Coordinates of N, CA and C and ligand atoms in Angstrom, one line a residue:
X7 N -13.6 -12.8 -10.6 CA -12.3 -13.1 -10.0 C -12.5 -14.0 -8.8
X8 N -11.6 -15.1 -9.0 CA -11.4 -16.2 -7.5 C -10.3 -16.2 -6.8
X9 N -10.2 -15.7 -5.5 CA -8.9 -16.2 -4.6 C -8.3 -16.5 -5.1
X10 N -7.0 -17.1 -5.7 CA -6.1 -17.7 -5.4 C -5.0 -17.7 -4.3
X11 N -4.6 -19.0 -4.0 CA -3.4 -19.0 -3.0 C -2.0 -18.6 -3.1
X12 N -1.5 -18.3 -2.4 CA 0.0 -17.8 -2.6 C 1.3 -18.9 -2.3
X13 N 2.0 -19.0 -2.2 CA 3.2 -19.4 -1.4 C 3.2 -19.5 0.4
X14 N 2.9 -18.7 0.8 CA 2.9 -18.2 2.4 C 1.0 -18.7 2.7
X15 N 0.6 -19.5 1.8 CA -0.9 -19.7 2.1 C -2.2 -18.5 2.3
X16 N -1.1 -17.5 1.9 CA -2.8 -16.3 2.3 C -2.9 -15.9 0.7
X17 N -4.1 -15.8 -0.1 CA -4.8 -15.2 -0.9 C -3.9 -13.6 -1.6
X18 N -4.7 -14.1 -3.0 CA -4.4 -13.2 -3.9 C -5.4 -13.5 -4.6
X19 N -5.5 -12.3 -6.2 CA -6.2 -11.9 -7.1 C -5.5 -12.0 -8.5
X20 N -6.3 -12.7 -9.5 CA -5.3 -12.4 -11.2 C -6.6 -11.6 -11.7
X21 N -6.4 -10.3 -12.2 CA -7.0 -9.1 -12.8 C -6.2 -9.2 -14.2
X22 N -7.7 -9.8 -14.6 CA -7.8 -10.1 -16.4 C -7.2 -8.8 -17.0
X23 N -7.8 -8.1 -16.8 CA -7.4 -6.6 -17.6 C -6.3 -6.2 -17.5
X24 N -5.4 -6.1 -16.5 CA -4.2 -5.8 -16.2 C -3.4 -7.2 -16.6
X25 N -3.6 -8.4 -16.6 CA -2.8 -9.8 -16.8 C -1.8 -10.1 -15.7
X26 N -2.5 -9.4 -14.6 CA -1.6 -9.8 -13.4 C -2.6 -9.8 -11.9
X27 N -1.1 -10.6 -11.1 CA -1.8 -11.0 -9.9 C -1.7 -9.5 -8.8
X28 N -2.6 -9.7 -8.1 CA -2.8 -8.2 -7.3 C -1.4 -8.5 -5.9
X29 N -0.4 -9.8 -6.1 CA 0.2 -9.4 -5.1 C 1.3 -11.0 -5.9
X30 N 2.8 -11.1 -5.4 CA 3.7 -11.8 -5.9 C 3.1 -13.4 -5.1
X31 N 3.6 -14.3 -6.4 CA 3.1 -15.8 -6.0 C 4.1 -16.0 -4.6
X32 N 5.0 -15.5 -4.2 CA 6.0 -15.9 -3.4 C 5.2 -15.4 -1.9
X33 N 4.3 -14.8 -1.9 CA 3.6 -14.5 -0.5 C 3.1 -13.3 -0.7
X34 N 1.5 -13.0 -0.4 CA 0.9 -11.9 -0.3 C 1.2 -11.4 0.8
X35 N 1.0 -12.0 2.6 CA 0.8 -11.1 3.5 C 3.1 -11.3 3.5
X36 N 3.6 -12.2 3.1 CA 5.4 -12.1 3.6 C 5.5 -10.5 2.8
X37 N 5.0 -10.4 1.8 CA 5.2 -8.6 0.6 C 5.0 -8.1 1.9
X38 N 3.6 -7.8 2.4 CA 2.8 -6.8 3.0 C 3.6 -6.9 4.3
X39 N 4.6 -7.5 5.1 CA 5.3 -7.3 5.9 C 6.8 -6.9 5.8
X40 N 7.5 -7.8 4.6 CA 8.9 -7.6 4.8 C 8.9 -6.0 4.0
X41 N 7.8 -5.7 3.0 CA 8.2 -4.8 2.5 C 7.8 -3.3 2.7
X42 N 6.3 -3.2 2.6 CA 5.5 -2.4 2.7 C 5.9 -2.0 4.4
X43 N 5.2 -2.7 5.3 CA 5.2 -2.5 6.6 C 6.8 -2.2 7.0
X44 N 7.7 -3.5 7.1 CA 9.1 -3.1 7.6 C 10.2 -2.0 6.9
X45 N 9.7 -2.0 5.7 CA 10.9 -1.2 4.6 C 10.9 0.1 4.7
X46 N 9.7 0.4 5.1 CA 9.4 2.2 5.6 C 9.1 2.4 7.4
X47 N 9.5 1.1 7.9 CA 10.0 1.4 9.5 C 8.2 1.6 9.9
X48 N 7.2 1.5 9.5 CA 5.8 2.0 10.0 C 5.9 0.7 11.5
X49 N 6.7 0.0 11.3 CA 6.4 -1.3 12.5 C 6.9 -0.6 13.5
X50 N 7.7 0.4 13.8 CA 8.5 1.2 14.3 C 8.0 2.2 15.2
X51 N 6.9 2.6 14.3 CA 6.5 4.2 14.5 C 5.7 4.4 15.4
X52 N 5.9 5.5 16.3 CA 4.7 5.5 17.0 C 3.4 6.4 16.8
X53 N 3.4 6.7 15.7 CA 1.7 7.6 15.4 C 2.2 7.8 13.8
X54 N 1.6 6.1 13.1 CA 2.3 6.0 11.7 C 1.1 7.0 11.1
X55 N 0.9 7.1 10.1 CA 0.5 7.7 8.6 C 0.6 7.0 7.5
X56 N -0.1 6.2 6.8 CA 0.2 5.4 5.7 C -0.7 5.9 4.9
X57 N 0.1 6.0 3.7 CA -0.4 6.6 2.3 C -0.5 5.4 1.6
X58 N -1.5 4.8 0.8 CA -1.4 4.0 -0.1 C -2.0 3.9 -1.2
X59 N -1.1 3.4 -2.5 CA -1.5 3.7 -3.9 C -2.4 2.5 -4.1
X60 N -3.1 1.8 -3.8 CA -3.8 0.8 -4.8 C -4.3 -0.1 -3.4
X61 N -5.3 -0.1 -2.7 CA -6.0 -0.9 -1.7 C -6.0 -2.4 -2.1
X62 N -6.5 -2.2 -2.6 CA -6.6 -3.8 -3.5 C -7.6 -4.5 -2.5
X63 N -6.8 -5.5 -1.7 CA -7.3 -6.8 -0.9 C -7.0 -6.2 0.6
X64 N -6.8 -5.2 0.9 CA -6.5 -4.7 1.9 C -5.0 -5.6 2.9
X65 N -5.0 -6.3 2.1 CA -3.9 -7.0 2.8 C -2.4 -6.4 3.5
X66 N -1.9 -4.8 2.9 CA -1.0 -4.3 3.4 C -1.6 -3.3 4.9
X67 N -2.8 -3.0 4.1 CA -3.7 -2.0 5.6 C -3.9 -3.6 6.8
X68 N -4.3 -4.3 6.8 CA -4.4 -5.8 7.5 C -3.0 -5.6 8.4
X69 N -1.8 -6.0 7.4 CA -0.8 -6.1 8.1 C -0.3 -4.8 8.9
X70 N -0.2 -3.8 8.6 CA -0.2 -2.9 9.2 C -0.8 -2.6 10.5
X71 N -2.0 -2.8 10.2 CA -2.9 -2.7 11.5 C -2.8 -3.6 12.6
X72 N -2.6 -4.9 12.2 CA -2.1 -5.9 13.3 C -0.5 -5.2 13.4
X73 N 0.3 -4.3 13.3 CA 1.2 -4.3 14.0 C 1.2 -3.1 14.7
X74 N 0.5 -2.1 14.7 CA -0.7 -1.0 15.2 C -1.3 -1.5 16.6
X75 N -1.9 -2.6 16.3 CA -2.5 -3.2 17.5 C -1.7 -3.7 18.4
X76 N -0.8 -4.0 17.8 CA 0.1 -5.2 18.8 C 0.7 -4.3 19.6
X77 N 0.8 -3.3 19.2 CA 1.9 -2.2 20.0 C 0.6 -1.1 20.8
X78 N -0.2 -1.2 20.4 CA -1.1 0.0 20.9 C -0.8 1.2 20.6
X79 N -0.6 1.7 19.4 CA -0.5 2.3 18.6 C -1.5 3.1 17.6
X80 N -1.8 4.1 17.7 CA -2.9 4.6 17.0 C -2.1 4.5 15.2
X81 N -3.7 4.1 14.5 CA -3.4 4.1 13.1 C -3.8 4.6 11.9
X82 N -3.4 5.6 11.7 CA -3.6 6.7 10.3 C -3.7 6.3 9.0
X83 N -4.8 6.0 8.3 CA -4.0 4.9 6.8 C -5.0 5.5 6.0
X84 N -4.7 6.6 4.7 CA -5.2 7.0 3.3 C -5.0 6.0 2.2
X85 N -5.8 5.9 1.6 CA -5.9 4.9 0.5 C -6.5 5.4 -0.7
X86 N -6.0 5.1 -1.3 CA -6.3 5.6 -3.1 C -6.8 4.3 -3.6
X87 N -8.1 4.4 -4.0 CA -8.3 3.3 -5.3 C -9.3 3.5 -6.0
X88 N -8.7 3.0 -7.3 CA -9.9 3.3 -8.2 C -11.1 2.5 -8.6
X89 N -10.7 1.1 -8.3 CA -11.6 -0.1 -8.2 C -11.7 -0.8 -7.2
X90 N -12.8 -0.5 -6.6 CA -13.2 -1.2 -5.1 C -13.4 -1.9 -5.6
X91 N -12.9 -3.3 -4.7 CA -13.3 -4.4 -5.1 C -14.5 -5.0 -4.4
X92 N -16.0 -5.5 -4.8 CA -16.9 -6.5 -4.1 C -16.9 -6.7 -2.8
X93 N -18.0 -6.3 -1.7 CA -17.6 -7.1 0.1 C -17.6 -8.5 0.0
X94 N -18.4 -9.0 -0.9 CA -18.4 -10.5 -0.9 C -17.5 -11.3 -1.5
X95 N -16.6 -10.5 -2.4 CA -14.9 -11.3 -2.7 C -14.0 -11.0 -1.7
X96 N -14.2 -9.6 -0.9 CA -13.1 -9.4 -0.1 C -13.4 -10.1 1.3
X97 N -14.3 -10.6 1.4 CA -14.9 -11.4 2.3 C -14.5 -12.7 2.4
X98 N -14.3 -13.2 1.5 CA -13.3 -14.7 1.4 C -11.9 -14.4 1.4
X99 N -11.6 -13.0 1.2 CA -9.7 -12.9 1.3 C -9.7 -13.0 3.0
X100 N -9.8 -13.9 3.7 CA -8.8 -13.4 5.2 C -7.9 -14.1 5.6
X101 N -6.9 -13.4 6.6 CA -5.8 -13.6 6.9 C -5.1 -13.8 8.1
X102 N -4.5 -14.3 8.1 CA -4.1 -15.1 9.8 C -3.6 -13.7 10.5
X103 N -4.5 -13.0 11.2 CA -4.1 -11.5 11.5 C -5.2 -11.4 12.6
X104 N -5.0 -12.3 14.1 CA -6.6 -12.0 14.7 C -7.1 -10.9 14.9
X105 N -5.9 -10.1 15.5 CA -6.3 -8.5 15.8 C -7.2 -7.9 14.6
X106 N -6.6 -7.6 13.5 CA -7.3 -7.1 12.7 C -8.3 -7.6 12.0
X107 N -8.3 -8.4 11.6 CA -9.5 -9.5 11.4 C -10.8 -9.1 11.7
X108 N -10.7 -9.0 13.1 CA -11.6 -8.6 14.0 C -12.4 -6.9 13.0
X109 N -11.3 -6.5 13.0 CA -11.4 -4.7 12.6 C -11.8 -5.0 11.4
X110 N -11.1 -5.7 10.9 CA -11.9 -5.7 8.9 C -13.1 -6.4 8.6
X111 N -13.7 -7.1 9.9 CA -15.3 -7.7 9.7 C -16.3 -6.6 10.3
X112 N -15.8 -5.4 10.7 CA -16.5 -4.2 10.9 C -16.3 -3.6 9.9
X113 N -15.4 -3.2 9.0 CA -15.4 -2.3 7.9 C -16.2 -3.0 6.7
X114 N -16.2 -4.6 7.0 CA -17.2 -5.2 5.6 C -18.0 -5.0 5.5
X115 N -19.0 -4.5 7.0 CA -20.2 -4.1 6.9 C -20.4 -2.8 6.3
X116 N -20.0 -2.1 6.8 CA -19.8 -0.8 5.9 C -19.2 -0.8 4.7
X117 N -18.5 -1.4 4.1 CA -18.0 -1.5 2.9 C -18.5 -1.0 1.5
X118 N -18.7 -0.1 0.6 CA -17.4 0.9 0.6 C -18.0 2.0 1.1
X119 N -17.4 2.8 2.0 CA -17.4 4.3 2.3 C -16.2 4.7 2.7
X120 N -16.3 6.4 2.5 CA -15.2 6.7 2.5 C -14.2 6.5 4.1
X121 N -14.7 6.8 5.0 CA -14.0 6.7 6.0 C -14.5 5.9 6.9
X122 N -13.5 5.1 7.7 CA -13.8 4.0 9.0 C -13.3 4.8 9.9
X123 N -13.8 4.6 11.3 CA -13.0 5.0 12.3 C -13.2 4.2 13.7
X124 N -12.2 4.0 14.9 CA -13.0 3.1 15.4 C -11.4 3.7 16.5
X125 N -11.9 2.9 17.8 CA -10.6 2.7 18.7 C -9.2 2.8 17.9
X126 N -9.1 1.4 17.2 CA -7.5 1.2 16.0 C -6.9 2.1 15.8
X127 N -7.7 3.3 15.0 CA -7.5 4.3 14.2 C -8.7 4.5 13.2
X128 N -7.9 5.1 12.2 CA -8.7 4.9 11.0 C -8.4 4.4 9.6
X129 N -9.1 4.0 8.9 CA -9.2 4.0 7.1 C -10.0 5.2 6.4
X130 N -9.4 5.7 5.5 CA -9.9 6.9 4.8 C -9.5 6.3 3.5
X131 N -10.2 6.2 2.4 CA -10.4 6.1 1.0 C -10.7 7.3 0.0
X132 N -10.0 7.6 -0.7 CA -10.0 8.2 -1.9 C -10.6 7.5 -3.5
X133 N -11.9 7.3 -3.6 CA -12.2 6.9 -4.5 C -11.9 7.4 -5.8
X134 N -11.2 6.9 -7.2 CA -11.0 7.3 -8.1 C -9.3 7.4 -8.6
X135 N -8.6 7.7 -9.4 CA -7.3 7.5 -10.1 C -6.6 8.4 -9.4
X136 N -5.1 7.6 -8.5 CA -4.3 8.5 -8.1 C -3.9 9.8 -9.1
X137 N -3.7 9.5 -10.3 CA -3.1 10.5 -10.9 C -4.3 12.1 -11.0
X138 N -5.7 12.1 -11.0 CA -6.4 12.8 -11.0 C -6.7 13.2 -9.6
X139 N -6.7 12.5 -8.3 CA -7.1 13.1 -6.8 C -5.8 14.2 -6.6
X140 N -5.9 15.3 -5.6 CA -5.7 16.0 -4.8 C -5.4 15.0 -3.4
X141 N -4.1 14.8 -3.2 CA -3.6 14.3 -1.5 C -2.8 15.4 -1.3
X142 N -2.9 15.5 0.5 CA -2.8 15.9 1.7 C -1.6 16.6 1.6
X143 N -1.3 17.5 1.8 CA 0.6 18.0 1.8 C 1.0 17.6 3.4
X144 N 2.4 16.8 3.1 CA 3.2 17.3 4.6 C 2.9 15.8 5.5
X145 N 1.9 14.8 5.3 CA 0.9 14.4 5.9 C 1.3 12.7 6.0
X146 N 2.2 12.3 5.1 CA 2.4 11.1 5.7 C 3.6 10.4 6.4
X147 N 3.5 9.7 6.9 CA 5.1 9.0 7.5 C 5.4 8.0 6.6
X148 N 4.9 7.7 5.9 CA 5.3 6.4 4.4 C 4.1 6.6 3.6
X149 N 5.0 6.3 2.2 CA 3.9 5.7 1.4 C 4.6 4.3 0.7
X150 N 2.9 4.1 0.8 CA 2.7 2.4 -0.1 C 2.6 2.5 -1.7
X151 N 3.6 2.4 -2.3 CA 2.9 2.1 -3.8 C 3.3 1.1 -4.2
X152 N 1.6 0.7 -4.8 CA 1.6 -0.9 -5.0 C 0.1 -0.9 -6.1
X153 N 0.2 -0.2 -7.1 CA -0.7 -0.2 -8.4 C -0.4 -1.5 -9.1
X154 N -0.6 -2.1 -10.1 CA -0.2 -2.7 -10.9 C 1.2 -2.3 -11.2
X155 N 1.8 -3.0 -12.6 CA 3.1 -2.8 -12.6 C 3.3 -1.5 -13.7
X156 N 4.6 -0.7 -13.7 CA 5.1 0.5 -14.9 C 4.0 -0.3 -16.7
X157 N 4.8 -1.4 -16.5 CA 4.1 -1.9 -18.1 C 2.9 -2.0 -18.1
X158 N 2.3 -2.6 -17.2 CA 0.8 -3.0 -17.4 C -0.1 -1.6 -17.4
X159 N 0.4 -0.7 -16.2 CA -0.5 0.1 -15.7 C 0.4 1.5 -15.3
X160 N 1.0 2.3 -16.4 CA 2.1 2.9 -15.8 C 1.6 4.8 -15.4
X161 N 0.4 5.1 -15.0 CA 0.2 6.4 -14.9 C 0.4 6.3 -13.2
X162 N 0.4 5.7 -12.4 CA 1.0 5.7 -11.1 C 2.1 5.7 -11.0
X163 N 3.0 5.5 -11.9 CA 4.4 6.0 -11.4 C 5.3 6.9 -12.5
X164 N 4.4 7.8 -12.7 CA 4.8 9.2 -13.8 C 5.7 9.8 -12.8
X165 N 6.1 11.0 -13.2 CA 6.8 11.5 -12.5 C 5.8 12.5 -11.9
X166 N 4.9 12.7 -12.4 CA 3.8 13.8 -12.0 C 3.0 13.3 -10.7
X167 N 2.7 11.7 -10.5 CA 2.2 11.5 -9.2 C 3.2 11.0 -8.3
X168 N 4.6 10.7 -8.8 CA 5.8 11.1 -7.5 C 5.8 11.9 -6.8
X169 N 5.8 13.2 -8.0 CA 6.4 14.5 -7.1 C 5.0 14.8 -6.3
X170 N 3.5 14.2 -6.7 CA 2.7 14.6 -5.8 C 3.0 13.6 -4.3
X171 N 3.4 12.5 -4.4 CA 3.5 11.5 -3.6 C 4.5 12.4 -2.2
X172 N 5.6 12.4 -3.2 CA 6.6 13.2 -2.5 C 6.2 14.3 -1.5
X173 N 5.2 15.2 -2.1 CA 4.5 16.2 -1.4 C 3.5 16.1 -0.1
X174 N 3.4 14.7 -0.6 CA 2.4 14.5 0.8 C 3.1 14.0 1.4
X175 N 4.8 13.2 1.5 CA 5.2 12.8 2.8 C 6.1 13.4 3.4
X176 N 6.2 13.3 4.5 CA 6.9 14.4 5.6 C 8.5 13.8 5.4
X177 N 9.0 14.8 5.8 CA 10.7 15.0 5.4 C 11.2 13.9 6.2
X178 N 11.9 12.7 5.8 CA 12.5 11.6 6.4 C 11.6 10.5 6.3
X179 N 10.5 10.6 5.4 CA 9.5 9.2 5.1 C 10.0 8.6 4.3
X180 N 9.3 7.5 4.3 CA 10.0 6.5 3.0 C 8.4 5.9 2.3
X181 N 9.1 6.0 1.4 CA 7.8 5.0 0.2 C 8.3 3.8 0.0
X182 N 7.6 2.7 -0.3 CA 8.2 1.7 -0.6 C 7.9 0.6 -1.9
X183 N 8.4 0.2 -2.6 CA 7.4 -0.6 -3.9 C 7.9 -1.8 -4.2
X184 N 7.4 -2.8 -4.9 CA 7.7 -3.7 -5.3 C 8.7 -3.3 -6.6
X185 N 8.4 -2.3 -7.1 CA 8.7 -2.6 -8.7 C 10.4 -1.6 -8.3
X186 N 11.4 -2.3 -9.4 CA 12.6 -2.0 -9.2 C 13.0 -1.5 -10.8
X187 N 11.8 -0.9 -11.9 CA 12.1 -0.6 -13.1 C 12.7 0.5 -13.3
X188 N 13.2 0.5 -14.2 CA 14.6 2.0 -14.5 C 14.2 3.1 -14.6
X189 N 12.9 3.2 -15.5 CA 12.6 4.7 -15.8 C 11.7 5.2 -14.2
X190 N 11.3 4.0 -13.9 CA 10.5 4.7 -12.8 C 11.3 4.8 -11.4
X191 N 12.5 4.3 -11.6 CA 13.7 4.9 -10.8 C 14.1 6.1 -10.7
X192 N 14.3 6.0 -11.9 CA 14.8 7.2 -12.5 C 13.9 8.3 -12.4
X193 N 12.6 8.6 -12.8 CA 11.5 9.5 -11.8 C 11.2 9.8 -10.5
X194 N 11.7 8.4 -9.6 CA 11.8 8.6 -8.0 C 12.4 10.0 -7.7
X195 N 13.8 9.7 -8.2 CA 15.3 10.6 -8.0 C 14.7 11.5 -8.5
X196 N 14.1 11.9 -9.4 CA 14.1 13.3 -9.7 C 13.0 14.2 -9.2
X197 N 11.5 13.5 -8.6 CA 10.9 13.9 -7.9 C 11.3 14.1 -6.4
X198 N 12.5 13.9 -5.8 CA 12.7 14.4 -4.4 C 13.3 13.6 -4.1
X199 N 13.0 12.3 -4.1 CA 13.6 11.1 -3.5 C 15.0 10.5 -3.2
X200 N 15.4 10.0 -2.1 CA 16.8 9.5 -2.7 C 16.6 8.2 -2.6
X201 N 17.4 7.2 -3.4 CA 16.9 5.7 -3.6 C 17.4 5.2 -3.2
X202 N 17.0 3.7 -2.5 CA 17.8 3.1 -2.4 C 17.2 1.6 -2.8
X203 N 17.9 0.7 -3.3 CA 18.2 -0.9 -3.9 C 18.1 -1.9 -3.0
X204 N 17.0 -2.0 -2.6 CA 16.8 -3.6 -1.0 C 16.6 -4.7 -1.5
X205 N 17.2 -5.5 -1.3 CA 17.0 -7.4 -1.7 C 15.7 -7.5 -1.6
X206 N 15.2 -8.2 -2.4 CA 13.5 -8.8 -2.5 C 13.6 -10.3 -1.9
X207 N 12.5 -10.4 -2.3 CA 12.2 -11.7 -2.1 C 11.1 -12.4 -3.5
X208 N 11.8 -13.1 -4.2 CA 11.5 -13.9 -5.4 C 12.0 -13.1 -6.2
X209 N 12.6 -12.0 -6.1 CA 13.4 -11.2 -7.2 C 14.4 -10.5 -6.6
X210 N 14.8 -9.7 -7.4 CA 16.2 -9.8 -7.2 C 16.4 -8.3 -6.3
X211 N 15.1 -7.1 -6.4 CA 15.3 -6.0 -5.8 C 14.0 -5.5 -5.6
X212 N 13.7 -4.3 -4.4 CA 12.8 -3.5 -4.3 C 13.4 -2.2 -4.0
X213 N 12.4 -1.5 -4.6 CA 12.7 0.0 -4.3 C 11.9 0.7 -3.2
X214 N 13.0 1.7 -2.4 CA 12.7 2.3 -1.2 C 13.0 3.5 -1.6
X215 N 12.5 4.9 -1.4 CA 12.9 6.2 -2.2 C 12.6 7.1 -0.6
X216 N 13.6 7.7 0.1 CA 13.5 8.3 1.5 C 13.4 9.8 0.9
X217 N 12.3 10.6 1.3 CA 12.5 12.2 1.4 C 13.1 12.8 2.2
X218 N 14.4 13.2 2.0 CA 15.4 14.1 2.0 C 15.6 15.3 2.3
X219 N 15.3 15.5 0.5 CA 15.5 16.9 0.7 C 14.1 17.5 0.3
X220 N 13.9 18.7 0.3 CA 12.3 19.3 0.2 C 11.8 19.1 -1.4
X221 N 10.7 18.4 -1.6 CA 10.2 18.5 -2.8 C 10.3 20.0 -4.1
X222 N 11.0 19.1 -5.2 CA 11.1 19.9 -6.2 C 10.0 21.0 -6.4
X223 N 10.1 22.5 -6.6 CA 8.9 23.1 -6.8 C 8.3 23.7 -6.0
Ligands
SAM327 C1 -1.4 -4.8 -6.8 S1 -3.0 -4.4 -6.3 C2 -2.9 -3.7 -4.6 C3 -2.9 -4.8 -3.6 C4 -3.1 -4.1 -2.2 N1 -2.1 -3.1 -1.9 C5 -3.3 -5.1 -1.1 O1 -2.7 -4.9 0.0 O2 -4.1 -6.0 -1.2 C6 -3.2 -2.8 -7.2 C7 -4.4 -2.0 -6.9 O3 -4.2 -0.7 -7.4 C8 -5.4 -0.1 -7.9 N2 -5.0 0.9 -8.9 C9 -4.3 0.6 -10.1 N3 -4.1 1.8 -10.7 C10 -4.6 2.8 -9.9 C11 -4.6 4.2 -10.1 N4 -4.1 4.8 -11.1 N5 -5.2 4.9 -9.1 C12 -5.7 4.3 -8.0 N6 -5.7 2.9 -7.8 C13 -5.1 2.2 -8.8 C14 -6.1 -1.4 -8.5 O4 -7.5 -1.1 -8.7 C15 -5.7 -2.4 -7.5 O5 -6.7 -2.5 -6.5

């Protein structure tokens, strides 16, 4: 796999196997702010928790963290993935993010283990398939899901790792995603969530799912 460029000039990934790019042509790091970061208020927070479905290029942990730093803010961030990707591919992905920048040329070195920890906060990784790990109850202030898409790759958004999703985030968190598809709408709602419909950017909607009321079960 080679970089590619985006729209907004920062890097992405096309994963043969899946037939898709690891982030929208319209901007990787504009996603990893207008959506991930702002849509679940983590830019906001002051002692965030981020849960996230699919690490990828670390580009949503990146943005996050530079807005962590900028506030002086300690930073909590779980990550699920099943395919680490290479230090020496993710070593060419960087991003106009000095703060963190800084922070992700120390985790390259170590690259992959499970946990980073440093002044910032930390990175904690869950190696292996959201749908088969055991996460945290009670434990996050957002989650990130951002696997591949329902069609391509749809065991991340069953209803079985909602309702676990759900379980791990604290009453009034939000999750946030790119994908706006019906049945996995329709799964949000019935694993806990209440939904709500946010203007995208290069499409026409994203989905935000806020916990409410106490998980089903
Ligand atoms: C769209 S990319 C994520 C981009 C990433 N969030 C970033 O900021 O660069 C999807 C990622 O999800 C991972 N993934 C897909 N299905 C998964 C699953 N069932 N469990 C864990 N990780 C998964 C893939 O390996 C890939 O790294």
């Amino acid at each position: 796999m080679e970089p590619l460029l985006t729209q907004d000039g920062t890097p992405t990934l096309f994963h043969p196997g899946y037939g898709e790019a690891y982030h929208p042509r319209q901007g990787a790091l504009l996603q990893a702010r207008r959506l991930y970061l702002e849509k679940t208020l983590t830019h906001l927070h002051p002692a965030p928790r981020v849960l996230e479905v699919g690490l990828g290029l670390l580009v949503n942990f990146r943005t996050t963290l530079e807005s962590a730093l900028e506030r002086g803010v300690y930073l909590r961030y779980l990550a699920v993935e099943r395919e680490p990707l290479p230090r020496d591919l993710l070593a060419q992905v960087r991003l106009p993010l000095p703060r963190a920048e800084e922070v992700f040329a120390e985790i390259l070195k170590g690259w992959p283990q499970a946990c980073f920890r440093g002044p910032w906060g930390e990175l904690c990784i869950l190696f292996g398939e959201v749908e088969a790990l055991e996460l945290p109850r009670d434990w996050a202030t957002a989650v990130y899901l951002d696997p591949f898409s329902p069609r391509a790759n749809p065991g991340p958004w069953s209803l079985a790792v909602l309702q676990k999703l759900r379980r791990a985030l604290r009453r009034g968190g939000r999750l946030a995603t790119y994908s706006a598809q019906g049945g996995f709408r329709r799964s949000l709602k019935a694993a806990g969530f209440a939904l709500h419909r946010v203007p995208a950017l290069g499409k026409r909607e994203w989905t935000v799912g806020i916990a409410l009321k106490a998980p089903p079960g």
